[in-house]
């Protein structure tokens, strides 16, 4: 994947932000913002995403992540929430 995007292998301290947009249950209120406080666990979403990024070859290892923020949202509800289920991933190099 890295080669397809023309990116160098990330092998330095990194800051990562992940915003997971989950399907909104039909039982959830339609006209007000609610937060997905049920399964899946946020920590498991982060770990599986870090593993997928490692497997894709974008960074040498997820041990390079020194700062990580993550959130779960429903579609269109909140900053960085997508209009459909998915994930916004932002990776920033932290150069000394």
Short mmCIF file of C-alpha atoms in Angstrom, two decimals:
data_model
loop_
_atom_site.label_atom_id
_atom_site.label_comp_id
_atom_site.label_asym_id
_atom_site.label_seq_id
_atom_site.Cartn_x
_atom_site.Cartn_y
_atom_site.Cartn_z
CA UNK A 1 0.00 0.00 0.00
CA UNK A 2 2.80 2.42 0.91
CA UNK A 3 4.42 1.92 -2.49
CA UNK A 4 1.11 2.52 -4.27
CA UNK A 5 0.75 5.85 -2.48
CA UNK A 6 4.41 6.79 -3.01
CA UNK A 7 5.06 7.08 0.73
CA UNK A 8 8.21 6.34 2.69
CA UNK A 9 8.05 3.81 5.51
CA UNK A 10 7.15 5.59 8.75
CA UNK A 11 9.84 4.70 11.25
CA UNK A 12 9.89 7.52 13.77
CA UNK A 13 7.70 8.66 16.69
CA UNK A 14 4.12 9.15 15.51
CA UNK A 15 0.89 10.78 16.67
CA UNK A 16 -2.30 9.04 15.51
CA UNK A 17 -5.93 10.13 15.64
CA UNK A 18 -8.70 7.68 14.76
CA UNK A 19 -12.39 8.47 14.50
CA UNK A 20 -14.54 5.37 14.06
CA UNK A 21 -18.00 5.92 12.59
CA UNK A 22 -20.27 3.07 13.61
CA UNK A 23 -23.73 2.14 12.29
CA UNK A 24 -26.43 3.91 14.30
CA UNK A 25 -28.91 1.45 15.81
CA UNK A 26 -32.50 1.82 14.66
CA UNK A 27 -33.50 2.20 18.32
CA UNK A 28 -31.27 5.28 18.81
CA UNK A 29 -32.87 8.76 18.75
CA UNK A 30 -32.94 10.18 15.22
CA UNK A 31 -33.07 13.90 15.97
CA UNK A 32 -30.35 14.27 18.59
CA UNK A 33 -26.70 13.38 18.85
CA UNK A 34 -26.02 10.20 20.80
CA UNK A 35 -22.75 8.45 21.55
CA UNK A 36 -22.00 4.78 20.75
CA UNK A 37 -21.29 3.51 24.27
CA UNK A 38 -21.75 -0.19 23.49
CA UNK A 39 -19.71 -2.80 21.64
CA UNK A 40 -17.24 -2.79 19.98
CA UNK A 41 -14.69 -1.65 22.56
CA UNK A 42 -12.73 1.40 21.44
CA UNK A 43 -9.43 -0.13 22.55
CA UNK A 44 -10.04 -3.20 20.37
CA UNK A 45 -10.87 -1.01 17.37
CA UNK A 46 -7.60 0.92 17.89
CA UNK A 47 -5.49 -2.22 18.27
CA UNK A 48 -6.95 -3.91 15.19
CA UNK A 49 -6.50 -0.74 13.13
CA UNK A 50 -2.88 -0.36 14.26
CA UNK A 51 -2.26 -4.00 13.33
CA UNK A 52 -3.84 -3.45 9.90
CA UNK A 53 -1.63 -0.40 9.29
CA UNK A 54 1.41 -2.48 10.25
CA UNK A 55 0.34 -5.32 7.92
CA UNK A 56 -0.20 -2.78 5.11
CA UNK A 57 3.42 -1.67 5.55
CA UNK A 58 2.74 2.02 6.22
CA UNK A 59 4.84 2.01 9.38
CA UNK A 60 7.53 -0.33 10.67
CA UNK A 61 5.64 -1.22 13.84
CA UNK A 62 2.79 0.17 15.91
CA UNK A 63 5.31 0.64 18.73
CA UNK A 64 6.24 3.86 16.87
CA UNK A 65 2.93 5.39 18.05
CA UNK A 66 3.70 7.60 21.05
CA UNK A 67 0.41 9.55 21.11
CA UNK A 68 -3.00 8.24 20.16
CA UNK A 69 -6.48 9.70 20.40
CA UNK A 70 -9.54 7.79 19.33
CA UNK A 71 -13.29 8.23 19.37
CA UNK A 72 -16.47 6.45 18.31
CA UNK A 73 -19.26 8.35 16.58
CA UNK A 74 -22.44 7.70 14.67
CA UNK A 75 -22.71 8.91 11.04
CA UNK A 76 -22.74 12.70 10.73
CA UNK A 77 -22.59 13.23 14.51
CA UNK A 78 -19.48 15.03 15.67
CA UNK A 79 -16.10 16.15 14.43
CA UNK A 80 -14.52 13.85 11.84
CA UNK A 81 -17.56 11.53 11.76
CA UNK A 82 -18.21 10.15 8.31
CA UNK A 83 -21.63 9.99 6.63
CA UNK A 84 -21.43 6.18 6.67
CA UNK A 85 -19.59 3.61 8.82
CA UNK A 86 -15.81 3.71 8.45
CA UNK A 87 -12.74 5.30 10.03
CA UNK A 88 -10.80 8.54 9.60
CA UNK A 89 -7.13 7.95 10.40
CA UNK A 90 -4.64 10.79 10.74
CA UNK A 91 -0.95 10.00 11.19
CA UNK A 92 1.57 12.72 12.02
CA UNK A 93 5.34 12.45 12.34
CA UNK A 94 6.71 13.82 15.61
CA UNK A 95 10.15 14.98 14.67
CA UNK A 96 12.49 15.85 17.54
#
